[in-house]
Every structure is written in structure tokens, then in C-alpha cells.
Amino acid sequence: MGDIRRSGRFINGVIFRGQESKDGTPGVLTLDNTFTCDTLELPWRNNQRGVSCIRPDTYRGWVWESPTMGHKVIRLEDKNGRADCLIHNGIWAGDTLEGETTHVHGCTLVGHGYGVITWKGVTQWGIYDGIKTLADLIESLQNEDGSYDDVMIRYEYADGCAPEGV
């Protein structure tokens, strides 16, 4: 697992992050190929591994078969002192330092819409429809020959939403 045939081409995109809360940092991903979806990440905690979203910057990513998750995800390059960050499906990106539940430790969740979700005994604000949204994202990067385009995704905060010190 892990190796996926890549085309050598790039699709550009941006994630505009909104205002963070103990439930995470919502955002919107828009790619040049017209794909768009909602995102959810951990709050900003000074780029600390496992408890913080990643530093605003541009990251190269590629379709990757995750041996841990058992399906295709987007793997982001190791950068700014962070490694093993992915774009994948999940429900919650709550601040674990505030006792919230999370499915990420520096990764980015994709989906469509947000709300209070109850699953496996946890009730918390999260992101909907992650499995289908991730499949649609991966499909949007696939070429007719079966290869995948890489992505260059710029992470940034919407006006007035950047936490202090970022």
C-alpha cells in the first residue's frame, strides 16, 4: 500500500479557514478543477504535533493509499516541523486540550456541512458526509489513464479569523 500512479501535473487550491472554536477550525477547500467542499481542522496551538492545525503555507499533496486507514487519502508533504498530515474523512476535530473528541492530529477533514453529530456515544459539533466527499475529491484528481494529479494547496485564514500569533 502507499504507492499510487501520479501524473506529474498539479491542481492548485486554497483552504480558507474560518474562526476557530473548541470544536475545531472550519474552512472551505476550492480546487482549480472546480471541486469544492467544507473542511474541519484542529484549532491553532502553535503548530504543536497532535493538538494543532498546520501552519498557514502552501503544501504539496498527492493521492496516497493509507495503510492505517485502508483507503485513498491526500498525503501532504512534511513541512514546517510537521509530518504525516493528511486530508481524509472523519467527523470531529475538537480541541483535545479542552476535552473534546477528535479524528485528526494535524490533518484536515473534508465534508459538506456542519452540525451536532452523535456517533458511538459522542455528541459534538462536526462535519458531515466525509466518506463521500473524500471519494469525490480523489475522483476529481484522477485522469483517464488512471493516474492522479497532485495538488498544491494554500492554507490561509479568512479576513479577521487568524488566531493571535499566526
Short mmCIF file of N, CA and C in Angstrom, two decimals:
data_model
loop_
_atom_site.label_atom_id
_atom_site.label_comp_id
_atom_site.label_asym_id
_atom_site.label_seq_id
_atom_site.Cartn_x
_atom_site.Cartn_y
_atom_site.Cartn_z
N MET A 1 0.84 -1.19 0.00
CA MET A 1 0.00 0.00 0.00
C MET A 1 0.88 1.24 0.00
N GLY A 2 0.32 2.34 -0.40
CA GLY A 2 1.04 3.60 -0.35
C GLY A 2 1.29 4.20 -1.71
N ASP A 3 1.86 3.42 -2.64
CA ASP A 3 2.22 3.98 -3.94
C ASP A 3 1.01 4.05 -4.86
N ILE A 4 0.81 5.23 -5.44
CA ILE A 4 -0.26 5.48 -6.40
C ILE A 4 0.39 6.10 -7.63
N ARG A 5 -0.06 5.73 -8.80
CA ARG A 5 0.48 6.29 -10.04
C ARG A 5 0.11 7.76 -10.15
N ARG A 6 1.13 8.61 -10.28
CA ARG A 6 0.93 10.05 -10.32
C ARG A 6 1.24 10.59 -11.71
N SER A 7 0.50 11.62 -12.11
CA SER A 7 0.62 12.15 -13.47
C SER A 7 1.78 13.12 -13.63
N GLY A 8 2.25 13.72 -12.53
CA GLY A 8 3.28 14.75 -12.63
C GLY A 8 2.69 16.14 -12.81
N ARG A 9 1.37 16.23 -12.90
CA ARG A 9 0.69 17.52 -13.03
C ARG A 9 0.14 17.95 -11.67
N PHE A 10 -0.11 19.26 -11.54
CA PHE A 10 -0.63 19.81 -10.30
C PHE A 10 -1.96 20.51 -10.52
N ILE A 11 -2.84 20.38 -9.55
CA ILE A 11 -4.06 21.18 -9.44
C ILE A 11 -3.83 22.12 -8.26
N ASN A 12 -4.08 23.41 -8.45
CA ASN A 12 -3.92 24.38 -7.37
C ASN A 12 -5.22 24.53 -6.60
N GLY A 13 -5.08 24.86 -5.32
CA GLY A 13 -6.25 25.06 -4.49
C GLY A 13 -5.93 25.90 -3.27
N VAL A 14 -6.99 26.23 -2.56
CA VAL A 14 -6.84 27.02 -1.33
C VAL A 14 -7.85 26.52 -0.30
N ILE A 15 -7.44 26.53 0.96
CA ILE A 15 -8.35 26.32 2.07
C ILE A 15 -8.41 27.64 2.83
N PHE A 16 -9.61 28.25 2.84
CA PHE A 16 -9.83 29.45 3.63
C PHE A 16 -10.41 28.99 4.97
N ARG A 17 -9.62 29.18 6.02
CA ARG A 17 -10.05 28.80 7.36
C ARG A 17 -10.91 29.91 7.97
N GLY A 18 -11.93 29.51 8.69
CA GLY A 18 -12.77 30.45 9.41
C GLY A 18 -12.32 30.60 10.85
N GLN A 19 -13.23 31.07 11.69
CA GLN A 19 -12.96 31.30 13.11
C GLN A 19 -12.90 29.98 13.85
N GLU A 20 -11.85 29.75 14.61
CA GLU A 20 -11.71 28.52 15.38
C GLU A 20 -12.55 28.57 16.65
N SER A 21 -12.85 27.38 17.18
CA SER A 21 -13.51 27.22 18.47
C SER A 21 -12.99 25.93 19.08
N LYS A 22 -13.50 25.57 20.24
CA LYS A 22 -13.09 24.30 20.87
C LYS A 22 -13.49 23.10 20.01
N ASP A 23 -14.43 23.31 19.07
CA ASP A 23 -14.89 22.24 18.18
C ASP A 23 -14.06 22.13 16.91
N GLY A 24 -13.07 23.02 16.74
CA GLY A 24 -12.21 22.95 15.56
C GLY A 24 -12.22 24.22 14.75
N THR A 25 -11.59 24.14 13.60
CA THR A 25 -11.47 25.27 12.68
C THR A 25 -12.13 24.90 11.36
N PRO A 26 -13.31 25.46 11.08
CA PRO A 26 -13.97 25.17 9.81
C PRO A 26 -13.31 25.93 8.67
N GLY A 27 -13.49 25.45 7.47
CA GLY A 27 -12.95 26.12 6.29
C GLY A 27 -13.62 25.65 5.03
N VAL A 28 -13.15 26.18 3.92
CA VAL A 28 -13.66 25.79 2.61
C VAL A 28 -12.47 25.50 1.71
N LEU A 29 -12.46 24.33 1.08
CA LEU A 29 -11.44 23.94 0.10
C LEU A 29 -12.01 24.17 -1.29
N THR A 30 -11.25 24.89 -2.11
CA THR A 30 -11.63 25.10 -3.51
C THR A 30 -10.43 24.77 -4.38
N LEU A 31 -10.61 23.86 -5.34
CA LEU A 31 -9.54 23.50 -6.28
C LEU A 31 -9.82 24.12 -7.64
N ASP A 32 -8.76 24.33 -8.41
CA ASP A 32 -8.89 24.88 -9.76
C ASP A 32 -9.68 23.99 -10.70
N ASN A 33 -9.85 22.72 -10.37
CA ASN A 33 -10.62 21.81 -11.22
C ASN A 33 -12.11 21.87 -10.92
N THR A 34 -12.56 22.85 -10.16
CA THR A 34 -13.94 23.14 -9.76
C THR A 34 -14.42 22.35 -8.55
N PHE A 35 -13.61 21.45 -8.01
CA PHE A 35 -14.02 20.74 -6.80
C PHE A 35 -14.04 21.71 -5.63
N THR A 36 -15.06 21.60 -4.80
CA THR A 36 -15.14 22.41 -3.57
C THR A 36 -15.82 21.60 -2.48
N CYS A 37 -15.42 21.85 -1.24
CA CYS A 37 -16.05 21.19 -0.09
C CYS A 37 -15.73 21.97 1.17
N ASP A 38 -16.36 21.58 2.25
CA ASP A 38 -16.05 22.13 3.56
C ASP A 38 -14.89 21.35 4.16
N THR A 39 -14.20 21.98 5.12
CA THR A 39 -13.09 21.32 5.82
C THR A 39 -13.25 21.56 7.32
N LEU A 40 -12.57 20.75 8.10
CA LEU A 40 -12.53 20.92 9.55
C LEU A 40 -11.16 20.47 10.04
N GLU A 41 -10.51 21.34 10.82
CA GLU A 41 -9.19 21.06 11.37
C GLU A 41 -9.18 21.38 12.86
N LEU A 42 -8.13 20.97 13.52
CA LEU A 42 -7.93 21.34 14.92
C LEU A 42 -7.76 22.86 15.04
N PRO A 43 -7.99 23.42 16.22
CA PRO A 43 -7.66 24.82 16.44
C PRO A 43 -6.14 25.03 16.37
N TRP A 44 -5.73 26.28 16.28
CA TRP A 44 -4.30 26.62 16.25
C TRP A 44 -3.73 26.53 17.66
N ARG A 45 -2.71 25.73 17.83
CA ARG A 45 -1.98 25.57 19.09
C ARG A 45 -0.48 25.61 18.80
N ASN A 46 -0.06 26.69 18.14
CA ASN A 46 1.36 26.94 17.85
C ASN A 46 2.03 25.82 17.08
N ASN A 47 1.28 25.18 16.17
CA ASN A 47 1.82 24.15 15.28
C ASN A 47 2.29 22.90 16.03
N GLN A 48 1.81 22.69 17.25
CA GLN A 48 2.22 21.52 18.03
C GLN A 48 1.64 20.25 17.44
N ARG A 49 2.50 19.28 17.23
CA ARG A 49 2.08 17.99 16.67
C ARG A 49 1.01 17.36 17.56
N GLY A 50 -0.05 16.90 16.92
CA GLY A 50 -1.09 16.16 17.62
C GLY A 50 -2.21 17.00 18.21
N VAL A 51 -1.99 18.32 18.41
CA VAL A 51 -3.03 19.15 19.03
C VAL A 51 -3.33 20.43 18.26
N SER A 52 -2.62 20.67 17.14
CA SER A 52 -2.77 21.91 16.39
C SER A 52 -2.95 21.64 14.91
N CYS A 53 -3.72 22.53 14.25
CA CYS A 53 -3.72 22.51 12.80
C CYS A 53 -2.34 22.93 12.30
N ILE A 54 -2.08 22.73 11.03
CA ILE A 54 -0.77 23.05 10.47
C ILE A 54 -0.65 24.55 10.18
N ARG A 55 0.59 24.99 10.10
CA ARG A 55 0.89 26.40 9.85
C ARG A 55 0.36 26.83 8.48
N PRO A 56 -0.21 28.04 8.39
CA PRO A 56 -0.61 28.55 7.08
C PRO A 56 0.58 28.58 6.13
N ASP A 57 0.43 28.00 4.96
CA ASP A 57 1.50 27.91 3.97
C ASP A 57 0.92 27.15 2.78
N THR A 58 1.73 26.92 1.76
CA THR A 58 1.32 26.11 0.62
C THR A 58 1.98 24.74 0.75
N TYR A 59 1.17 23.70 0.63
CA TYR A 59 1.63 22.32 0.79
C TYR A 59 1.34 21.52 -0.47
N ARG A 60 2.33 20.74 -0.89
CA ARG A 60 2.13 19.80 -1.98
C ARG A 60 1.48 18.55 -1.40
N GLY A 61 0.50 18.01 -2.12
CA GLY A 61 -0.15 16.80 -1.68
C GLY A 61 -0.37 15.85 -2.84
N TRP A 62 -0.59 14.60 -2.54
CA TRP A 62 -0.79 13.59 -3.57
C TRP A 62 -1.71 12.49 -3.04
N VAL A 63 -2.38 11.81 -3.96
CA VAL A 63 -3.23 10.68 -3.59
C VAL A 63 -2.34 9.56 -3.10
N TRP A 64 -2.71 9.00 -1.96
CA TRP A 64 -1.87 8.00 -1.29
C TRP A 64 -2.78 6.96 -0.65
N GLU A 65 -2.44 5.71 -0.79
CA GLU A 65 -3.19 4.62 -0.16
C GLU A 65 -2.69 4.47 1.27
N SER A 66 -3.49 4.89 2.24
CA SER A 66 -3.08 4.85 3.64
C SER A 66 -3.18 3.43 4.18
N PRO A 67 -2.08 2.86 4.64
CA PRO A 67 -2.15 1.52 5.22
C PRO A 67 -2.93 1.50 6.54
N THR A 68 -2.94 2.61 7.25
CA THR A 68 -3.66 2.69 8.52
C THR A 68 -5.16 2.82 8.30
N MET A 69 -5.55 3.69 7.35
CA MET A 69 -6.97 3.93 7.11
C MET A 69 -7.58 2.92 6.14
N GLY A 70 -6.74 2.29 5.31
CA GLY A 70 -7.22 1.27 4.39
C GLY A 70 -7.90 1.81 3.14
N HIS A 71 -7.67 3.08 2.82
CA HIS A 71 -8.23 3.65 1.60
C HIS A 71 -7.40 4.86 1.18
N LYS A 72 -7.74 5.40 0.01
CA LYS A 72 -7.00 6.54 -0.53
C LYS A 72 -7.33 7.81 0.26
N VAL A 73 -6.29 8.61 0.48
CA VAL A 73 -6.37 9.92 1.12
C VAL A 73 -5.44 10.85 0.36
N ILE A 74 -5.37 12.10 0.77
CA ILE A 74 -4.36 13.02 0.25
C ILE A 74 -3.29 13.15 1.31
N ARG A 75 -2.07 12.85 0.95
CA ARG A 75 -0.94 12.98 1.88
C ARG A 75 -0.23 14.30 1.58
N LEU A 76 -0.02 15.12 2.61
CA LEU A 76 0.67 16.38 2.45
C LEU A 76 2.16 16.21 2.73
N GLU A 77 2.96 17.01 2.04
CA GLU A 77 4.40 16.96 2.26
C GLU A 77 4.73 17.31 3.71
N ASP A 78 5.81 16.73 4.22
CA ASP A 78 6.32 17.07 5.55
C ASP A 78 6.93 18.46 5.45
N LYS A 79 6.48 19.38 6.31
CA LYS A 79 6.89 20.77 6.19
C LYS A 79 6.63 21.51 7.49
N ASN A 80 7.42 22.52 7.77
CA ASN A 80 7.24 23.38 8.94
C ASN A 80 7.24 22.57 10.25
N GLY A 81 8.07 21.54 10.30
CA GLY A 81 8.17 20.74 11.52
C GLY A 81 7.04 19.75 11.71
N ARG A 82 6.23 19.56 10.70
CA ARG A 82 5.11 18.62 10.81
C ARG A 82 5.26 17.52 9.78
N ALA A 83 4.83 16.32 10.17
CA ALA A 83 4.93 15.15 9.29
C ALA A 83 3.64 14.35 9.38
N ASP A 84 3.39 13.58 8.33
CA ASP A 84 2.26 12.64 8.30
C ASP A 84 0.90 13.31 8.37
N CYS A 85 0.77 14.52 7.84
CA CYS A 85 -0.53 15.21 7.79
C CYS A 85 -1.26 14.80 6.52
N LEU A 86 -2.54 14.51 6.67
CA LEU A 86 -3.36 14.00 5.58
C LEU A 86 -4.61 14.85 5.42
N ILE A 87 -5.25 14.73 4.27
CA ILE A 87 -6.62 15.18 4.07
C ILE A 87 -7.44 13.91 3.96
N HIS A 88 -8.39 13.73 4.87
CA HIS A 88 -9.15 12.48 4.92
C HIS A 88 -10.54 12.71 5.47
N ASN A 89 -11.31 11.64 5.59
CA ASN A 89 -12.65 11.72 6.15
C ASN A 89 -12.60 11.53 7.67
N GLY A 90 -13.63 11.97 8.32
CA GLY A 90 -13.79 11.87 9.76
C GLY A 90 -14.96 12.75 10.16
N ILE A 91 -15.18 12.90 11.45
CA ILE A 91 -16.31 13.69 11.92
C ILE A 91 -15.86 14.88 12.75
N TRP A 92 -14.97 14.66 13.70
CA TRP A 92 -14.65 15.69 14.68
C TRP A 92 -13.19 16.13 14.63
N ALA A 93 -12.99 17.41 14.95
CA ALA A 93 -11.64 17.98 15.08
C ALA A 93 -11.61 18.89 16.31
N GLY A 94 -12.14 18.36 17.41
CA GLY A 94 -12.23 19.15 18.63
C GLY A 94 -10.89 19.31 19.33
N ASP A 95 -10.83 20.33 20.15
CA ASP A 95 -9.62 20.66 20.92
C ASP A 95 -9.49 19.66 22.07
N THR A 96 -8.56 18.73 21.93
CA THR A 96 -8.37 17.72 22.97
C THR A 96 -7.88 18.33 24.27
N LEU A 97 -7.24 19.49 24.22
CA LEU A 97 -6.81 20.18 25.44
C LEU A 97 -8.01 20.73 26.21
N GLU A 98 -9.16 20.83 25.53
CA GLU A 98 -10.41 21.28 26.15
C GLU A 98 -11.36 20.11 26.40
N GLY A 99 -10.87 18.87 26.23
CA GLY A 99 -11.69 17.68 26.48
C GLY A 99 -12.59 17.25 25.34
N GLU A 100 -12.40 17.83 24.17
CA GLU A 100 -13.22 17.49 23.02
C GLU A 100 -12.66 16.25 22.31
N THR A 101 -13.48 15.62 21.48
CA THR A 101 -13.09 14.46 20.70
C THR A 101 -12.55 14.91 19.35
N THR A 102 -11.57 14.17 18.82
CA THR A 102 -11.02 14.49 17.51
C THR A 102 -10.73 13.23 16.72
N HIS A 103 -10.82 13.35 15.40
CA HIS A 103 -10.40 12.30 14.46
C HIS A 103 -9.14 12.72 13.73
N VAL A 104 -8.53 13.81 14.15
CA VAL A 104 -7.31 14.31 13.49
C VAL A 104 -6.28 14.71 14.53
N HIS A 105 -5.03 14.70 14.08
CA HIS A 105 -3.92 15.13 14.93
C HIS A 105 -3.00 16.04 14.12
N GLY A 106 -3.62 16.88 13.33
CA GLY A 106 -2.90 17.78 12.44
C GLY A 106 -3.38 17.65 11.00
N CYS A 107 -4.30 16.74 10.78
CA CYS A 107 -4.84 16.50 9.44
C CYS A 107 -6.02 17.43 9.17
N THR A 108 -6.56 17.32 7.96
CA THR A 108 -7.71 18.12 7.53
C THR A 108 -8.83 17.16 7.15
N LEU A 109 -10.00 17.36 7.75
CA LEU A 109 -11.18 16.57 7.39
C LEU A 109 -11.92 17.28 6.27
N VAL A 110 -12.54 16.51 5.39
CA VAL A 110 -13.38 17.06 4.33
C VAL A 110 -14.81 16.57 4.51
N GLY A 111 -15.77 17.37 4.02
CA GLY A 111 -17.17 17.01 4.10
C GLY A 111 -18.02 18.09 3.49
N HIS A 112 -19.32 18.00 3.73
CA HIS A 112 -20.27 19.02 3.26
C HIS A 112 -21.22 19.32 4.41
N GLY A 113 -21.07 20.49 4.99
CA GLY A 113 -21.94 20.94 6.06
C GLY A 113 -21.44 20.54 7.43
N TYR A 114 -21.96 21.26 8.43
CA TYR A 114 -21.56 21.05 9.83
C TYR A 114 -22.81 20.96 10.69
N GLY A 115 -22.67 20.34 11.85
CA GLY A 115 -23.76 20.30 12.81
C GLY A 115 -23.37 19.46 14.00
N VAL A 116 -24.27 19.34 14.94
CA VAL A 116 -24.05 18.50 16.11
C VAL A 116 -24.33 17.06 15.69
N ILE A 117 -23.33 16.21 15.87
CA ILE A 117 -23.39 14.82 15.40
C ILE A 117 -23.20 13.89 16.60
N THR A 118 -24.05 12.88 16.68
CA THR A 118 -23.91 11.84 17.70
C THR A 118 -23.50 10.55 17.01
N TRP A 119 -22.39 9.98 17.47
CA TRP A 119 -21.88 8.73 16.90
C TRP A 119 -21.04 8.03 17.95
N LYS A 120 -21.30 6.75 18.13
CA LYS A 120 -20.55 5.91 19.08
C LYS A 120 -20.45 6.56 20.46
N GLY A 121 -21.58 7.10 20.93
CA GLY A 121 -21.65 7.65 22.28
C GLY A 121 -21.10 9.06 22.45
N VAL A 122 -20.64 9.68 21.38
CA VAL A 122 -20.12 11.04 21.45
C VAL A 122 -21.09 11.97 20.73
N THR A 123 -21.38 13.10 21.34
CA THR A 123 -22.19 14.15 20.72
C THR A 123 -21.36 15.42 20.72
N GLN A 124 -21.08 15.92 19.52
CA GLN A 124 -20.20 17.09 19.38
C GLN A 124 -20.42 17.70 18.00
N TRP A 125 -20.10 18.97 17.86
CA TRP A 125 -20.18 19.67 16.58
C TRP A 125 -19.10 19.09 15.66
N GLY A 126 -19.47 18.77 14.42
CA GLY A 126 -18.52 18.18 13.48
C GLY A 126 -18.93 18.42 12.04
N ILE A 127 -18.30 17.68 11.15
CA ILE A 127 -18.51 17.84 9.71
C ILE A 127 -19.24 16.61 9.16
N TYR A 128 -20.17 16.84 8.26
CA TYR A 128 -20.97 15.78 7.66
C TYR A 128 -20.36 15.25 6.36
N ASP A 129 -20.72 14.00 6.03
CA ASP A 129 -20.54 13.43 4.69
C ASP A 129 -19.09 13.27 4.26
N GLY A 130 -18.21 12.95 5.20
CA GLY A 130 -16.78 12.85 4.90
C GLY A 130 -16.40 11.74 3.94
N ILE A 131 -17.01 10.58 4.06
CA ILE A 131 -16.62 9.44 3.22
C ILE A 131 -16.89 9.75 1.74
N LYS A 132 -18.11 10.22 1.44
CA LYS A 132 -18.45 10.54 0.06
C LYS A 132 -17.63 11.73 -0.45
N THR A 133 -17.44 12.73 0.39
CA THR A 133 -16.68 13.91 -0.03
C THR A 133 -15.24 13.56 -0.36
N LEU A 134 -14.61 12.72 0.47
CA LEU A 134 -13.23 12.31 0.18
C LEU A 134 -13.18 11.52 -1.13
N ALA A 135 -14.13 10.62 -1.34
CA ALA A 135 -14.17 9.85 -2.60
C ALA A 135 -14.31 10.79 -3.80
N ASP A 136 -15.16 11.82 -3.67
CA ASP A 136 -15.34 12.78 -4.77
C ASP A 136 -14.06 13.59 -4.99
N LEU A 137 -13.38 13.97 -3.92
CA LEU A 137 -12.11 14.70 -4.05
C LEU A 137 -11.07 13.85 -4.79
N ILE A 138 -10.91 12.61 -4.39
CA ILE A 138 -9.95 11.71 -5.04
C ILE A 138 -10.33 11.54 -6.52
N GLU A 139 -11.61 11.32 -6.78
CA GLU A 139 -12.06 11.15 -8.16
C GLU A 139 -11.78 12.40 -9.00
N SER A 140 -11.88 13.57 -8.40
CA SER A 140 -11.64 14.82 -9.15
C SER A 140 -10.18 14.95 -9.57
N LEU A 141 -9.30 14.19 -8.95
CA LEU A 141 -7.87 14.24 -9.28
C LEU A 141 -7.44 13.12 -10.22
N GLN A 142 -8.34 12.18 -10.50
CA GLN A 142 -7.99 11.04 -11.34
C GLN A 142 -8.13 11.38 -12.82
N ASN A 143 -7.16 10.93 -13.60
CA ASN A 143 -7.14 11.12 -15.04
C ASN A 143 -7.66 9.88 -15.75
N GLU A 144 -7.96 10.02 -17.03
CA GLU A 144 -8.50 8.90 -17.81
C GLU A 144 -7.56 7.70 -17.84
N ASP A 145 -6.24 7.95 -17.73
CA ASP A 145 -5.28 6.84 -17.78
C ASP A 145 -5.07 6.18 -16.41
N GLY A 146 -5.84 6.62 -15.39
CA GLY A 146 -5.74 6.02 -14.07
C GLY A 146 -4.75 6.70 -13.14
N SER A 147 -3.97 7.63 -13.67
CA SER A 147 -3.03 8.37 -12.81
C SER A 147 -3.78 9.48 -12.08
N TYR A 148 -3.11 10.07 -11.10
CA TYR A 148 -3.70 11.14 -10.31
C TYR A 148 -2.84 12.39 -10.40
N ASP A 149 -3.50 13.55 -10.49
CA ASP A 149 -2.80 14.81 -10.39
C ASP A 149 -2.49 15.08 -8.92
N ASP A 150 -1.34 15.70 -8.66
CA ASP A 150 -1.01 16.17 -7.33
C ASP A 150 -1.75 17.48 -7.09
N VAL A 151 -1.72 17.97 -5.86
CA VAL A 151 -2.34 19.24 -5.53
C VAL A 151 -1.31 20.15 -4.86
N MET A 152 -1.48 21.43 -5.05
CA MET A 152 -0.74 22.46 -4.31
C MET A 152 -1.82 23.26 -3.59
N ILE A 153 -1.92 23.06 -2.28
CA ILE A 153 -2.99 23.69 -1.51
C ILE A 153 -2.41 24.73 -0.58
N ARG A 154 -2.93 25.94 -0.72
CA ARG A 154 -2.54 27.05 0.15
C ARG A 154 -3.54 27.11 1.31
N TYR A 155 -3.03 26.97 2.53
CA TYR A 155 -3.84 27.11 3.74
C TYR A 155 -3.72 28.55 4.21
N GLU A 156 -4.85 29.22 4.38
CA GLU A 156 -4.82 30.59 4.89
C GLU A 156 -6.11 30.86 5.66
N TYR A 157 -6.07 31.90 6.46
CA TYR A 157 -7.24 32.30 7.24
C TYR A 157 -8.03 33.36 6.49
N ALA A 158 -9.34 33.28 6.58
CA ALA A 158 -10.20 34.34 6.05
C ALA A 158 -9.94 35.61 6.85
N ASP A 159 -10.23 36.74 6.27
CA ASP A 159 -10.01 38.02 6.93
C ASP A 159 -10.61 38.03 8.32
N GLY A 160 -9.78 38.43 9.30
CA GLY A 160 -10.24 38.56 10.68
C GLY A 160 -10.34 37.26 11.45
N CYS A 161 -9.95 36.13 10.86
CA CYS A 161 -10.11 34.83 11.53
C CYS A 161 -8.81 34.22 12.05
N ALA A 162 -7.67 34.80 11.70
CA ALA A 162 -6.39 34.24 12.14
C ALA A 162 -6.23 34.42 13.65
N PRO A 163 -5.89 33.34 14.35
CA PRO A 163 -5.64 33.47 15.80
C PRO A 163 -4.42 34.34 16.07
N GLU A 164 -4.34 34.87 17.26
CA GLU A 164 -3.21 35.69 17.64
C GLU A 164 -1.92 34.87 17.52
N GLY A 165 -0.88 35.48 16.97
CA GLY A 165 0.42 34.82 16.85
C GLY A 165 0.63 34.02 15.59
N VAL A 166 -0.37 33.99 14.72
CA VAL A 166 -0.22 33.25 13.46
C VAL A 166 0.20 34.20 12.37
#
